[in-house]
Amino acid sequence: MIVPFGHVLIFAGILFLLGMFCAVSRRNLIMIVLGIEIMLNSASLLFVASALRWQNMEGQAFVLFVLAVAATEVSVGLAIIVYAYKRTGSFDPSNFNLLK
Amino acid sequence: MFSFIGNYATLSAVLVATLLPFIAFLAILIFTRSNTRLSSRLSIGAVSVSLGCALLLLLMNWHLEKPIEYSAVWLVSSAVEIPFGFLIDPLSLLMLAIVAAISFLVQVYSLGYMEGDPGFSRYYAFMSLFAWAMLSLTVSPTILQLYIFWELVGLSSYLLIGFWYEKFSASQAGKKAFVMTRTGDVAFFLGILIVLYHIGNFSILEMNGPQAAERMAPSVLTLSALLIFCGIIGKSAQFPLLTWLPDAMEGPTPVSALLHSATMVAAGVFLFARLFPFFSLSPAAMEIFLAIGTISMLLASTMAMVSRDIKKVWAYSTISQLGYMIMALGAGSYFSGVFHLTTHAGFKSLLFLCSGVFIHHFETNDIYELGKLGARRLKIPTVAIVVASAALAGLPPLSGYFSKEAILAGLSAKANPLWLSAALFGVFLTSYYTFRVIFVVFLSRIGEEKPEGRSSDTAGGAGHTGGSGYWFMAWPLIVLAAVTLILGFFEIPLKSFLTGGVASVVPREGGAVSWAGHLALGLALFGVFLSWFEFGRPNARQIGFIESIPPLFKLFSERWYLDHFYRFFVTHVIDRGISYLCYQNDNKVIDGSIDKMCESTVEGGEVVALWHLSMVQYRLLIMFAVIALLSIYFFF
């Protein structure tokens, strides 16, 4: 392994925090979904790195599952967003407060 | 010497005697308030049964050898047990009989005095409460039980002094009596706590026994004796707290009679006698008691010399006679104090009841007014009041003479002649102010118009006073006058009865007794003569020698400015000092801090509410934060 495992850990952590920040702070539904995707990717990256670190294939298998889940999540999420846009005419998450 | 049957009879008699007035009180208040006749009958019936029981007890236990105590545990708190029960010894038996007898007579008298009063039932209810509290006080075996009934006595006297509560001065007087006695009672309670801390229980017998001296250091003993004595000062209206008693005259006159003779103020002296062996363990405290008794006796006598209100004169004389009792007990003469309490109960209630007849009939309290209106036309009260006054002044062969002589004998046993001379001076003052009232009321000629026809009418008796009301008032007078006449001759049997239970009695010294006694008699006669010269003789100016010295007169009639001092003290020290500080503390510190706490809670709530703006992202943020915190918790 050329890249030290610690570096991968730090990189994945930063990526995760960036995704989290994006998901929490942006006032746009699409950007929230994007932030969640980035967080998933950082987790996947960590799985791959650990699989390499401990010479174990289960990590890579998990990543395949995560990719599948991410794909479905994006398709369902975008569908919801499109529907929401049709209802309210904007992407602002503060419009969706019927459960308040 | 007592069989089981005897004990059983004693117990049930005490139970009946102490509980019946309470039952009457409840019954009157709950059921018979609208029916005045039934109420008064209930109350009088209850108290007469109590009287019967008390007399029976007195006869049954006349040769009592050691005190009988019955008690049942009421409260248990780790090491401390608080029992409730009865303590039968000569003192409590004697006091029980006095209280029951005076209550009975006063209640009969009230049938006439309170006739037609709108609060008639309420009056009898409170009278029953008063009788119950005082009767139970006398037989209390523990100091705590005594304290409870002590407060009940204070409560019922508050209710009765302020009985005519529509009258502003009456309700004020009731309040004053309650607050001033309470002031002393706080100290009394502290004293009880000290005793509890050192002795470990409340039992009066243990306090009086040898344990007290063993378990308490002399300084602690003196401190607790002084604190308990503060309660006596409040209750018996002694020197610093004496001004409530004259104001208590606002109540109905029978109430004053009861209050002044057998119940309220007597409770203080009774407590002193009850704890006499305990108090006498501390000579320093006894000296202070003696001084306080002397000061109150002299102060009150001087106030009585200038008062124009007949009831107030008797009120001051009560304070001064109580001062005598405290002096006697403080000088270590147990019997003479209790004996004077007994005789005083008789003649002082007689004085008040007689004055009540005059007040009821002529509707004025002023002695000069009474004199002008011709008070002497009421024959029975006139004779009775003269008898009682002579007893108060200490003239033989009335009861007051014997008891006062016993006190003087007790005082002459003290090494310091100051006390004896003060007491002798007090004897002179007493007879002077007493006969001042008598001469002004009965020998007054100023402006007295006496129609001839009316005098022949009254010659046949109290015809024009008419009605059964007058006779209800007259009979107790006759009974009490008879008691006053003969009670003095029971000195020796009473003494053997009382001192049978108490070991420490100062022996009388024969020589000093007769010397002091003769001198006292001479002084009393001189006082009578002086007041006759100034008020009684034909063409007398009816102006006392005090009135001719204006500053002195002002001082005495303003009660030595004690009330002014209290007023000043209350406004400047308590209202503007302590209360003001407490008010500021309450406003600024307590209210301020609570307000700040509320405000910060509200502000915190507003901050928290920002998270709940129903933004999806905030929830997400909270989820992240929670997970982060949880991971910190689990991994580190």
XYZ file of C-alpha atoms in Angstrom:
736
model
C 0.000 0.000 0.000
C 1.650 3.164 -1.233
C -0.537 5.663 0.559
C -0.342 5.324 4.320
C -3.583 4.222 5.901
C -3.553 7.230 8.240
C -3.663 9.641 5.321
C -6.636 7.834 3.862
C -8.371 8.060 7.226
C -7.783 11.825 7.419
C -8.886 12.320 3.829
C -12.055 10.299 4.336
C -12.785 12.202 7.560
C -12.409 15.564 5.800
C -14.583 14.390 2.947
C -17.232 13.195 5.397
C -17.214 16.543 7.234
C -17.477 18.418 3.951
C -20.444 16.299 2.960
C -22.011 16.836 6.338
C -21.495 20.571 6.117
C -23.032 20.607 2.688
C -26.015 18.551 3.818
C -26.632 20.743 6.841
C -25.954 24.226 5.571
C -27.089 24.497 1.986
C -30.598 25.776 1.364
C -31.176 23.556 -1.613
C -32.626 20.080 -1.656
C -30.383 18.927 -4.467
C -27.307 20.096 -2.607
C -28.449 18.204 0.485
C -28.719 14.986 -1.487
C -25.329 15.773 -2.985
C -23.835 16.203 0.508
C -25.252 12.843 1.541
C -23.737 11.256 -1.554
C -20.340 12.702 -0.663
C -20.613 11.296 2.854
C -21.444 7.870 1.404
C -18.450 8.125 -0.881
C -16.141 8.961 2.000
C -17.407 5.892 3.820
C -16.878 3.772 0.715
C -13.351 5.096 0.370
C -12.639 4.069 3.921
C -14.036 0.579 3.266
C -11.769 0.121 0.257
C -8.741 1.399 2.169
C -9.399 -0.914 5.079
C -9.893 -3.874 2.782
C -6.468 -3.166 1.395
C -4.992 -2.605 4.831
C -6.186 -5.871 6.323
C -6.120 -7.896 3.094
C -9.787 -8.727 3.359
C -12.286 -8.712 0.509
C -15.371 -8.070 2.603
C -14.682 -4.342 2.541
C -14.811 -4.222 -1.238
C -18.001 -6.256 -1.240
C -19.566 -3.705 1.096
C -18.602 -0.901 -1.246
C -20.475 -2.589 -4.095
C -23.569 -2.705 -1.908
C -23.099 0.928 -0.916
C -22.848 1.963 -4.589
C -26.075 0.123 -5.330
C -27.826 1.775 -2.368
C -26.448 5.177 -3.418
C -27.775 4.745 -6.931
C -31.256 3.862 -5.731
C -31.137 6.654 -3.165
C -30.247 9.203 -5.833
C -33.003 8.037 -8.129
C -35.661 8.018 -5.380
C -34.346 11.253 -3.853
C -34.334 13.087 -7.171
C -37.831 11.847 -7.861
C -39.004 13.240 -4.530
C -37.237 16.512 -5.259
C -38.868 16.814 -8.648
C -42.259 16.168 -7.065
C -41.541 18.717 -4.354
C -40.520 21.264 -6.937
C -43.744 20.672 -8.733
C -45.744 21.267 -5.578
C -43.988 24.333 -4.226
C -42.004 25.809 -7.057
C -38.744 25.964 -5.136
C -35.944 23.810 -3.728
C -35.985 25.444 -0.315
C -36.206 22.798 2.450
C -37.897 25.257 4.808
C -41.081 24.959 2.766
C -41.536 21.400 3.926
C -42.712 21.931 7.422
C -46.164 20.381 7.443
C -45.208 18.214 10.406
C -44.305 21.186 12.529
C -51.219 3.083 99.414
C -53.443 3.225 96.357
C -55.383 0.254 95.212
C -55.944 -0.366 91.561
C -59.524 0.829 91.930
C -58.322 4.080 93.455
C -55.930 4.657 90.603
C -58.580 3.858 88.090
C -60.993 6.293 89.700
C -58.352 8.999 89.764
C -57.524 8.496 86.138
C -61.108 8.576 84.990
C -61.874 11.614 87.122
C -58.963 13.514 85.594
C -60.016 12.456 82.124
C -63.559 13.600 82.666
C -62.477 16.846 84.282
C -60.150 17.807 81.483
C -62.048 16.554 78.476
C -65.622 17.646 79.152
C -65.076 21.373 78.549
C -63.436 20.542 75.236
C -66.390 18.420 74.209
C -68.667 21.272 75.230
C -66.601 23.655 73.131
C -66.908 21.479 70.044
C -70.578 20.779 70.614
C -71.397 24.466 70.991
C -69.466 25.522 67.938
C -70.773 22.743 65.724
C -74.325 22.087 66.871
C -75.839 24.604 69.228
C -74.645 28.005 68.108
C -78.121 29.191 67.327
C -79.558 27.976 70.620
C -78.069 30.263 73.259
C -79.757 28.646 76.257
C -78.574 25.181 75.334
C -75.062 26.467 74.683
C -74.721 28.076 78.066
C -76.177 25.022 79.764
C -73.754 22.724 77.971
C -70.806 24.841 78.929
C -71.819 25.314 82.544
C -72.750 21.661 82.836
C -69.359 20.587 81.546
C -67.451 22.898 83.829
C -69.519 21.970 86.866
C -68.800 18.291 86.273
C -65.130 19.266 85.979
C -65.402 21.122 89.251
C -66.982 18.101 90.887
C -64.236 15.840 89.601
C -61.553 18.272 90.688
C -62.930 18.496 94.211
C -63.319 14.729 94.340
C -59.714 14.318 93.236
C -58.586 16.804 95.842
C -60.380 14.882 98.574
C -59.281 11.455 97.325
C -55.640 12.435 97.088
C -55.441 14.699 100.110
C -52.825 12.468 101.691
C -50.925 11.944 98.492
C -47.412 10.761 99.189
C -45.768 10.847 95.819
C -46.909 12.203 92.476
C -48.937 9.911 90.243
C -48.158 9.990 86.565
C -50.104 8.396 83.757
C -48.843 8.720 80.269
C -49.072 7.123 76.885
C -46.485 7.601 74.183
C -47.600 10.062 71.586
C -44.572 10.561 69.368
C -41.356 8.605 69.064
C -38.400 10.118 67.289
C -35.308 7.922 67.561
C -34.129 8.474 71.125
C -36.820 10.957 72.158
C -40.230 9.823 73.326
C -42.972 12.362 73.770
C -45.714 11.092 76.029
C -49.124 12.567 76.684
C -50.870 12.047 79.962
C -51.587 13.328 83.424
C -49.463 14.255 86.366
C -51.250 14.299 89.687
C -49.508 15.969 92.557
C -50.627 18.455 95.215
C -49.888 21.491 93.076
C -51.790 20.265 90.039
C -54.705 19.119 92.188
C -54.953 22.477 93.928
C -54.687 24.368 90.661
C -57.227 22.082 89.012
C -59.703 22.850 91.763
C -59.057 26.604 91.595
C -59.406 26.749 87.837
C -62.548 24.661 87.775
C -64.123 26.621 90.615
C -63.388 30.057 89.190
C -64.435 28.997 85.696
C -67.676 27.642 87.051
C -68.485 30.795 89.018
C -67.539 33.065 86.168
C -69.671 31.131 83.729
C -72.666 31.308 86.023
C -72.050 35.022 86.447
C -71.838 35.467 82.695
C -75.404 34.236 82.368
C -76.396 37.594 83.778
C -73.614 39.725 82.405
C -73.729 38.564 78.813
C -77.504 38.269 78.613
C -78.754 39.270 75.198
C -75.336 39.592 73.657
C -75.410 38.544 70.002
C -72.325 36.383 70.492
C -73.653 34.553 73.538
C -73.015 31.029 72.227
C -69.625 31.966 70.870
C -68.766 33.407 74.276
C -69.589 30.163 76.034
C -67.715 28.139 73.454
C -64.582 30.191 74.048
C -65.065 29.995 77.803
C -65.147 26.211 77.529
C -62.049 26.243 75.377
C -60.338 28.436 77.935
C -61.326 26.154 80.800
C -60.201 23.072 78.902
C -56.823 24.538 77.997
C -56.140 25.677 81.526
C -57.341 22.481 83.183
C -55.193 20.405 80.885
C -52.252 22.695 81.451
C -52.366 22.060 85.170
C -52.138 18.292 84.842
C -49.500 18.126 82.118
C -46.724 15.644 82.898
C -44.345 16.960 80.260
C -43.119 20.428 79.588
C -44.045 20.080 75.923
C -47.649 19.195 76.707
C -47.679 22.111 79.100
C -46.384 24.337 76.339
C -49.092 23.213 73.948
C -51.844 24.035 76.408
C -49.991 27.195 77.375
C -50.390 28.354 73.799
C -54.023 27.270 73.748
C -54.593 29.387 76.844
C -53.002 32.278 74.981
C -55.197 31.630 71.972
C -58.417 31.487 73.933
C -57.565 34.614 75.870
C -56.917 36.317 72.551
C -60.338 35.230 71.369
C -62.022 36.425 74.554
C -60.195 39.738 74.932
C -61.090 40.544 71.364
C -64.574 39.136 71.901
C -66.275 42.372 70.877
C -64.254 42.393 67.716
C -66.371 45.099 66.098
C -64.741 47.480 68.527
C -61.375 48.464 67.126
C -59.678 48.860 70.505
C -60.847 45.394 71.568
C -59.412 43.632 68.579
C -56.220 45.647 68.974
C -55.999 44.653 72.641
C -56.493 41.001 71.781
C -53.746 41.202 69.227
C -51.446 42.979 71.638
C -52.009 40.371 74.322
C -51.317 37.578 71.893
C -48.212 39.094 70.369
C -46.669 40.164 73.669
C -47.170 36.786 75.292
C -45.882 35.091 72.178
C -42.713 37.142 72.424
C -41.991 35.551 75.757
C -43.080 32.133 74.534
C -40.436 32.041 71.843
C -37.791 32.270 74.546
C -39.705 29.700 76.578
C -39.553 27.265 73.696
C -35.827 27.799 73.292
C -35.465 27.019 76.995
C -37.430 23.790 76.525
C -35.155 22.802 73.676
C -32.082 23.337 75.834
C -33.613 21.141 78.505
C -34.451 18.478 75.922
C -30.927 18.560 74.584
C -29.361 18.005 77.963
C -31.849 15.841 79.818
C -33.159 13.895 76.853
C -36.883 14.138 77.473
C -39.575 16.574 78.463
C -40.695 15.051 81.745
C -41.374 17.625 84.449
C -40.610 15.123 87.177
C -37.185 14.496 85.692
C -36.532 18.204 85.342
C -37.390 18.635 88.983
C -35.504 15.560 90.045
C -31.800 15.211 90.747
C -31.056 14.390 87.093
C -31.232 18.015 86.022
C -28.330 19.095 88.174
C -26.284 16.081 87.108
C -26.758 16.450 83.397
C -26.707 20.190 82.985
C -23.802 22.481 83.693
C -24.702 25.369 86.037
C -24.395 27.983 83.302
C -26.620 26.007 80.932
C -29.109 25.492 83.705
C -29.222 29.211 84.427
C -29.636 29.982 80.753
C -32.521 27.572 80.291
C -34.157 28.761 83.528
C -33.964 32.351 82.319
C -35.373 31.458 78.911
C -38.265 29.544 80.426
C -38.830 32.455 82.755
C -39.277 34.725 79.723
C -42.433 32.756 78.991
C -43.586 33.433 82.549
C -42.841 37.135 82.098
C -45.016 37.246 79.020
C -47.846 35.207 80.447
C -47.909 36.746 83.896
C -47.373 40.280 82.560
C -44.177 40.911 84.439
C -41.864 43.847 84.014
C -40.787 44.229 80.419
C -43.964 42.763 78.950
C -46.602 44.068 81.306
C -48.565 46.497 79.172
C -50.811 43.966 77.507
C -52.709 43.226 80.681
C -54.339 46.666 81.236
C -55.326 46.754 77.582
C -56.870 43.337 77.957
C -59.619 45.081 79.926
C -61.350 45.607 76.593
C -62.850 42.168 76.909
C -66.055 41.447 78.818
C -65.599 41.816 82.579
C -66.177 38.138 83.441
C -63.399 37.350 81.015
C -61.139 39.741 82.868
C -62.083 38.042 86.102
C -61.181 34.658 84.702
C -58.067 35.913 82.963
C -56.743 37.642 86.041
C -57.413 35.118 88.699
C -57.234 31.540 87.665
C -56.265 31.089 84.072
C -54.130 33.211 81.823
C -51.830 35.119 84.150
C -51.925 32.447 86.798
C -50.503 30.039 84.241
C -47.178 31.866 84.449
C -46.922 31.629 88.202
C -48.147 28.067 88.027
C -45.316 27.205 85.673
C -42.873 28.778 88.088
C -44.273 26.716 90.945
C -44.354 23.637 88.724
C -40.669 23.893 87.873
C -39.740 25.326 91.244
C -37.125 22.677 92.159
C -35.609 23.074 88.700
C -35.426 26.845 88.978
C -34.038 26.754 92.483
C -31.024 24.836 91.190
C -29.793 28.124 89.798
C -29.372 30.791 92.492
C -28.350 33.439 89.946
C -31.552 32.993 87.995
C -33.580 33.091 91.200
C -32.073 36.467 92.072
C -33.105 37.788 88.663
C -36.626 36.441 89.120
C -36.797 38.150 92.476
C -35.695 41.438 90.953
C -38.181 41.206 88.104
C -40.996 40.398 90.501
C -40.073 43.365 92.662
C -39.843 45.787 89.751
C -43.181 44.700 88.310
C -44.821 44.847 91.711
C -43.712 48.426 92.368
C -44.245 49.710 88.812
C -47.740 48.321 88.571
C -48.655 49.694 92.003
C -47.673 53.188 90.992
C -49.689 52.888 87.798
C -52.694 51.754 89.782
C -52.478 54.821 92.020
C -53.506 57.213 89.269
C -55.833 55.202 87.060
C -59.455 56.328 86.947
C -60.751 53.205 85.256
C -61.913 50.709 87.866
C -60.971 47.682 85.785
C -57.551 49.083 85.020
C -56.831 49.591 88.701
C -57.553 45.917 89.293
C -55.480 45.003 86.263
C -52.479 46.857 87.634
C -53.062 45.329 91.021
C -53.026 41.901 89.385
C -49.623 42.627 87.914
C -48.372 43.760 91.260
C -49.820 40.753 93.096
C -48.289 38.452 90.500
C -45.068 40.293 91.190
C -45.496 39.326 94.835
C -45.937 35.686 93.882
C -42.851 35.748 91.674
C -40.962 37.417 94.501
C -42.053 34.780 96.947
C -41.117 31.931 94.645
C -37.892 33.671 93.687
C -37.035 33.997 97.333
C -37.378 30.243 97.628
C -40.616 30.260 99.528
C -42.622 27.756 97.516
C -45.658 27.523 99.696
C -46.287 31.244 100.137
C -46.224 31.864 96.395
C -48.722 29.121 95.680
C -50.840 30.105 98.655
C -50.974 33.690 97.449
C -51.902 32.407 93.999
C -54.798 30.554 95.599
C -56.089 33.426 97.697
C -55.489 35.912 94.921
C -57.579 33.809 92.544
C -60.464 34.151 94.970
C -60.362 37.817 95.808
C -59.252 39.095 92.431
C -62.045 37.315 90.582
C -64.386 38.695 93.234
C -63.115 42.223 92.615
C -63.624 41.932 88.897
C -67.027 40.336 89.179
C -68.200 43.098 91.557
C -66.839 45.774 89.237
C -68.623 43.982 86.443
C -71.936 44.407 88.268
C -71.330 48.142 88.583
C -70.189 48.470 84.994
C -73.141 46.460 83.785
C -75.538 48.553 85.823
C -74.149 52.059 85.368
C -72.387 51.527 82.033
C -69.252 53.380 82.968
C -65.785 52.311 84.045
C -64.768 55.600 85.608
C -64.574 55.460 89.392
C -65.617 59.111 89.837
C -68.618 58.579 87.578
C -69.559 55.481 89.514
C -69.317 57.439 92.725
C -71.567 60.192 91.417
C -74.125 57.713 90.155
C -74.340 56.165 93.589
C -72.799 52.756 93.177
C -73.294 51.895 96.839
C -76.992 51.377 96.301
C -76.178 47.893 94.998
C -75.804 46.226 98.348
C -74.372 42.791 97.608
C -71.573 43.873 95.271
C -70.716 46.748 97.585
C -70.187 44.470 100.546
C -68.383 41.913 98.423
C -66.038 44.424 96.858
C -65.127 45.856 100.236
C -64.314 42.365 101.486
C -62.215 41.660 98.422
C -60.402 44.984 98.638
C -59.569 44.426 102.242
C -58.186 41.035 101.271
C -56.146 42.631 98.509
C -54.823 45.227 100.914
C -53.873 42.453 103.303
C -56.143 43.242 106.235
C -56.957 40.487 108.726
C -58.820 38.207 108.971
C -59.203 37.894 105.206
C -57.336 35.479 103.007
C -54.954 38.086 101.556
C -53.597 38.866 105.006
C -52.413 35.313 105.579
C -50.855 34.814 102.200
C -49.145 38.179 102.188
C -47.726 37.517 105.600
C -46.400 34.177 104.370
C -44.698 35.975 101.485
C -43.151 38.552 103.775
C -41.895 35.764 105.995
C -40.333 34.123 102.967
C -38.701 37.377 101.937
C -37.400 38.110 105.405
C -35.460 34.857 105.172
C -33.329 36.461 102.472
C -30.135 38.075 103.650
C -30.605 41.221 101.584
C -33.142 43.542 103.306
C -33.832 45.335 100.015
C -36.463 42.794 98.914
C -38.317 42.835 102.190
C -38.417 46.631 102.318
C -39.617 46.798 98.723
C -42.352 44.327 99.563
C -43.364 46.339 102.618
C -43.498 49.500 100.523
C -45.626 47.580 98.063
C -48.019 46.650 100.866
C -48.513 50.324 101.612
C -49.066 51.199 97.945
C -51.486 48.318 97.516
C -53.723 49.323 100.368
C -53.567 52.963 99.259
C -54.708 52.403 95.695
C -57.228 49.758 96.647
C -59.009 51.926 99.156
C -58.723 54.927 96.896
C -61.092 53.117 94.571
C -63.349 52.041 97.412
C -63.612 55.506 98.933
C -64.088 57.253 95.616
C -66.788 54.881 94.504
C -68.670 54.496 97.749
C -68.074 57.615 99.821
C -68.297 60.107 96.997
C -70.571 63.045 97.691
C -69.714 65.312 94.820
C -72.790 65.981 92.754
C -74.573 62.925 94.008
C -78.302 63.354 93.724
C -80.132 60.696 95.590
C -83.898 60.808 95.373
C -85.536 59.899 98.651
C -88.084 57.554 97.202
C -85.430 55.567 95.467
C -83.374 55.046 98.590
C -86.286 53.496 100.413
C -86.823 51.290 97.412
C -83.289 50.046 97.494
C -83.312 49.596 101.233
C -85.257 46.412 100.797
C -82.472 44.873 98.748
C -81.689 44.952 95.079
C -85.303 45.286 94.075
C -84.900 47.798 91.277
C -82.120 45.880 89.615
C -84.690 43.164 89.076
C -84.629 40.066 86.961
C -82.835 36.781 87.307
C -79.781 38.286 85.606
C -78.859 40.194 88.718
C -79.051 37.113 90.878
C -76.966 35.098 88.471
C -74.365 37.771 89.025
C -74.901 38.055 92.754
C -74.594 34.401 93.767
C -71.013 33.934 92.607
C -70.155 37.106 94.504
C -71.545 35.709 97.719
C -69.729 32.411 97.262
C -66.436 34.103 96.472
C -66.776 36.549 99.350
C -67.332 33.636 101.706
C -64.269 31.895 100.290
C -62.238 35.060 100.719
C -63.356 35.300 104.301
C -62.458 31.782 105.334
C -59.682 30.660 103.005
C -56.974 32.226 105.125
C -57.670 29.867 108.001
C -56.780 26.889 105.845
C -53.176 27.934 105.648
C -51.808 25.132 107.804
C -53.641 22.183 106.154
C -52.876 23.580 102.715
C -49.266 23.900 103.639
C -48.946 20.321 104.788
C -50.785 19.227 101.655
C -48.602 21.190 99.270
C -45.236 20.683 100.865
C -45.836 16.965 101.249
C -44.812 16.599 97.633
C -41.951 19.076 97.533
C -38.962 18.468 99.675
C -37.104 21.763 99.532
C -38.939 24.278 101.674
C -37.335 27.193 103.397
C -38.079 27.000 107.108
C -39.857 29.984 108.560
C -38.170 32.074 111.143
C -40.517 32.855 113.976
C -39.113 36.199 115.070
C -38.840 37.773 111.657
C -42.345 36.730 110.730
C -44.126 38.545 113.498
C -41.915 41.593 113.102
C -42.497 41.874 109.370
C -46.129 40.929 109.711
C -46.878 43.622 112.266
C -45.052 46.205 110.210
C -46.961 45.162 107.092
C -50.260 45.407 108.908
C -49.316 48.860 110.166
C -48.338 49.998 106.699
C -51.523 48.635 105.212
C -53.596 50.466 107.801
C -51.593 53.610 107.132
C -52.347 53.261 103.417
C -56.039 52.888 104.162
C -55.921 55.898 106.440
C -54.087 58.007 103.874
C -56.564 57.206 101.152
C -59.429 57.871 103.569
C -57.874 61.237 104.401
C -57.549 62.129 100.746
C -60.650 60.573 99.269
C -62.991 59.253 101.900
C -63.440 61.793 104.694
C -66.200 64.338 104.441
C -65.121 67.431 102.464
C -62.182 65.529 101.039
C -60.880 67.061 97.817
C -60.576 63.617 96.251
C -57.175 64.463 94.847
C -54.364 62.093 95.681
C -50.920 63.227 96.681
C -49.606 61.953 93.363
C -51.781 64.375 91.414
C -50.172 67.297 93.220
C -46.800 66.374 91.711
C -47.509 66.738 87.972
C -44.383 65.089 86.537
C -44.874 62.042 88.719
C -48.559 61.900 87.872
C -47.790 62.073 84.182
C -45.162 59.385 84.501
C -47.514 57.047 86.332
C -50.538 57.634 84.178
C -48.481 57.154 81.016
C -47.430 53.801 82.507
C -43.809 54.839 82.850
C -43.780 55.450 79.091
C -43.427 51.719 78.532
C -45.948 51.741 75.703
C -44.269 54.738 74.138
C -41.021 52.889 74.309
C -42.520 49.846 72.665
C -44.139 51.972 69.982
C -40.818 53.690 69.354
C -38.971 50.395 69.375
C -41.409 48.786 66.992
C -41.433 51.652 64.507
C -37.772 52.500 64.541
C -35.977 49.268 65.167
C -38.353 46.641 63.863
C -40.281 48.449 61.127
C -37.572 50.670 59.767
C -34.594 48.499 60.654
C -35.183 44.783 60.559
C -38.342 44.748 58.471
C -36.847 47.158 55.994
C -33.774 44.995 55.576
C -35.905 41.905 55.208
C -38.069 43.714 52.676
C -35.057 44.772 50.676
C -33.615 41.297 50.871
C -36.887 39.864 49.690
C -37.221 42.363 46.876
C -33.712 42.541 45.612
C -32.020 39.287 46.480
C -34.735 36.654 46.516
C -37.118 38.147 43.967
C -34.237 39.333 41.829
C -32.543 35.974 41.680
C -35.775 34.173 40.938
C -36.597 36.689 38.219
C -33.160 36.245 36.728
C -33.536 32.487 36.786
C -36.870 32.767 35.014
C -35.502 35.157 32.461
C -32.511 32.994 31.713
C -34.786 29.983 31.349
C -36.899 31.893 28.871
C -33.846 33.005 26.967
C -32.466 29.492 26.931
C -35.793 28.284 25.659
C -35.696 30.792 22.861
C -32.254 29.612 21.823
C -33.380 26.000 21.890
C -36.518 26.909 19.981
C -34.319 28.043 17.091
C -33.448 24.404 16.504
C -37.042 23.521 16.154
C -37.882 25.777 13.287
C -38.964 22.630 11.499
C -35.915 22.741 9.278
C -34.965 19.272 8.112
C -31.353 20.264 8.180
C -31.372 21.241 11.862
C -32.663 17.828 12.741
C -29.915 16.376 10.668
C -27.408 18.508 12.506
C -28.772 17.359 15.830
C -28.533 13.758 14.699
C -24.906 14.279 13.793
C -24.182 15.986 17.043
C -25.832 13.208 19.007
C -23.945 10.533 17.149
C -20.710 12.396 17.695
C -21.400 12.712 21.403
C -22.416 9.054 21.649
C -19.262 7.956 19.908
C -17.225 10.058 22.291
C -19.057 8.366 25.139
C -18.553 4.837 23.801
C -15.015 5.037 22.503
C -13.318 7.105 25.140
